[in-house]
């Protein structure tokens, strides 16, 4: 049955919130064919991932989704069958009152952040009644097991990725579109997307001394700013610089589709936060993840929980270095340099493992489909 959805996205900082909400909106609209309205409080950030967005428009339709500006003055509108707040985005009081007045009341979902920690299974789907209105909010947790909400992965993703990765002409055309020649077979291609990280200088040093050439492709942003400091000169998107055996290729910030292709085309991907982290896993290529830094080391617990799952099927030696590298990167320790050197000899094992891992992710289920089913059960 076709349902109507309101998804509210408040862009706190960075791009992960809108990346996730936009993917969810698109998939609900294209796969179960639902009617989706996406409310976004920062259309400029949204445009970086999706150039079709016009920040001047309060209402626009993009890829089947109605995109609405969520500004200080909220337009009068009837709440949909299902209302999703992305990551605790606080709904306007007038909207909550309209939800309470609508019969039947909408199903109200808070889409939570992803974590591999085991407590997620116990909290997924829990209800929380509103203190004064006749509304119940449910917490929907993404995750890696069938007892969680699963991960955002659109239908046909693996097929499209495999076709791209297996097509030398498509790969060459992609590199050309970024202004890069196809790297030679011996060059290792890494993409870099990270937060401020004091360990980057040690990583750059290790890459520049690597026995085979390394090409680091870095979209505009924090990583590029840090590389400029390390190199001692401003690196603009479009420029290429060499530091020993390392070539740094600075590129513009890509749209979501092109960023996926970058992840598919590289041999290793440095990713961060939530959405690039999931897409890198779905790219079926080895990854190094920097979790969103949090107080009291919460991000380190998240990192360990992920590694416990991700690295368990690797042979012990490869597991040790894979874990050591990601842990050092998250602790911003200069040890990343020596762990990178150690990791290089496990390259084939890590590549095979990344493929298996990507294939097994489907077992946790597709988040958009699970969410639609969860809501349907509550609408009946
Ligand atoms: O931008 P992030 O740091 O977002 C974070 C996380 O979501 C974190 O959980 C949250 O608490 C915090 O924001 C507020 O990292 P993330 O999640 O990887 O999102 C980046 C998005 O940007 C993702 O959708 C991929 C996209 N992207 C592009 O479209 N093009 C690019 O060139 C790059 C580098 C990223």
JSON list of C-alpha atoms in Angstrom, two decimals, residues 12-14 17 87 112-117 119-120 141 195-197 272-274 277 289-306 329-332:
[
{"chain": "A", "resi": 12, "resn": "UNK", "atom": "CA", "xyz": [23.81, 19.82, 12.52]},
{"chain": "A", "resi": 13, "resn": "UNK", "atom": "CA", "xyz": [27.19, 20.05, 10.86]},
{"chain": "A", "resi": 14, "resn": "UNK", "atom": "CA", "xyz": [28.90, 18.06, 8.13]},
{"chain": "A", "resi": 17, "resn": "UNK", "atom": "CA", "xyz": [22.63, 13.76, 8.27]},
{"chain": "A", "resi": 87, "resn": "UNK", "atom": "CA", "xyz": [18.80, 11.77, 14.23]},
{"chain": "A", "resi": 112, "resn": "UNK", "atom": "CA", "xyz": [19.07, 6.90, 15.12]},
{"chain": "A", "resi": 113, "resn": "UNK", "atom": "CA", "xyz": [22.80, 6.90, 14.40]},
{"chain": "A", "resi": 114, "resn": "UNK", "atom": "CA", "xyz": [24.53, 3.71, 13.31]},
{"chain": "A", "resi": 115, "resn": "UNK", "atom": "CA", "xyz": [26.54, 1.71, 15.81]},
{"chain": "A", "resi": 116, "resn": "UNK", "atom": "CA", "xyz": [27.83, -1.86, 15.79]},
{"chain": "A", "resi": 117, "resn": "UNK", "atom": "CA", "xyz": [27.54, -2.04, 19.60]},
{"chain": "A", "resi": 119, "resn": "UNK", "atom": "CA", "xyz": [23.04, -2.75, 23.00]},
{"chain": "A", "resi": 120, "resn": "UNK", "atom": "CA", "xyz": [21.52, -1.52, 19.73]},
{"chain": "A", "resi": 141, "resn": "UNK", "atom": "CA", "xyz": [18.35, 1.88, 14.90]},
{"chain": "A", "resi": 195, "resn": "UNK", "atom": "CA", "xyz": [38.05, 14.78, 10.27]},
{"chain": "A", "resi": 196, "resn": "UNK", "atom": "CA", "xyz": [40.96, 16.78, 11.63]},
{"chain": "A", "resi": 197, "resn": "UNK", "atom": "CA", "xyz": [43.44, 14.09, 12.54]},
{"chain": "A", "resi": 272, "resn": "UNK", "atom": "CA", "xyz": [34.45, 8.90, 8.30]},
{"chain": "A", "resi": 273, "resn": "UNK", "atom": "CA", "xyz": [31.19, 9.39, 10.20]},
{"chain": "A", "resi": 274, "resn": "UNK", "atom": "CA", "xyz": [28.31, 7.26, 9.08]},
{"chain": "A", "resi": 277, "resn": "UNK", "atom": "CA", "xyz": [31.53, 4.59, 6.19]},
{"chain": "A", "resi": 289, "resn": "UNK", "atom": "CA", "xyz": [37.26, 4.46, 9.22]},
{"chain": "A", "resi": 290, "resn": "UNK", "atom": "CA", "xyz": [37.44, 7.53, 11.43]},
{"chain": "A", "resi": 291, "resn": "UNK", "atom": "CA", "xyz": [34.41, 7.61, 13.72]},
{"chain": "A", "resi": 292, "resn": "UNK", "atom": "CA", "xyz": [32.82, 10.99, 14.47]},
{"chain": "A", "resi": 293, "resn": "UNK", "atom": "CA", "xyz": [34.88, 12.18, 17.47]},
{"chain": "A", "resi": 294, "resn": "UNK", "atom": "CA", "xyz": [32.81, 12.21, 20.66]},
{"chain": "A", "resi": 295, "resn": "UNK", "atom": "CA", "xyz": [33.42, 13.07, 24.28]},
{"chain": "A", "resi": 296, "resn": "UNK", "atom": "CA", "xyz": [34.66, 10.48, 26.77]},
{"chain": "A", "resi": 297, "resn": "UNK", "atom": "CA", "xyz": [35.91, 8.21, 24.01]},
{"chain": "A", "resi": 298, "resn": "UNK", "atom": "CA", "xyz": [32.44, 7.08, 22.88]},
{"chain": "A", "resi": 299, "resn": "UNK", "atom": "CA", "xyz": [33.79, 6.96, 19.32]},
{"chain": "A", "resi": 300, "resn": "UNK", "atom": "CA", "xyz": [36.55, 4.55, 20.41]},
{"chain": "A", "resi": 301, "resn": "UNK", "atom": "CA", "xyz": [33.94, 2.16, 21.80]},
{"chain": "A", "resi": 302, "resn": "UNK", "atom": "CA", "xyz": [32.08, 2.41, 18.49]},
{"chain": "A", "resi": 303, "resn": "UNK", "atom": "CA", "xyz": [35.28, 1.69, 16.60]},
{"chain": "A", "resi": 304, "resn": "UNK", "atom": "CA", "xyz": [36.08, -1.40, 18.71]},
{"chain": "A", "resi": 305, "resn": "UNK", "atom": "CA", "xyz": [32.53, -2.72, 18.34]},
{"chain": "A", "resi": 306, "resn": "UNK", "atom": "CA", "xyz": [32.75, -2.40, 14.57]},
{"chain": "A", "resi": 329, "resn": "UNK", "atom": "CA", "xyz": [43.83, 6.43, 13.28]},
{"chain": "A", "resi": 330, "resn": "UNK", "atom": "CA", "xyz": [40.97, 7.04, 15.71]},
{"chain": "A", "resi": 331, "resn": "UNK", "atom": "CA", "xyz": [43.39, 7.76, 18.55]},
{"chain": "A", "resi": 332, "resn": "UNK", "atom": "CA", "xyz": [45.26, 10.10, 16.19]}
]
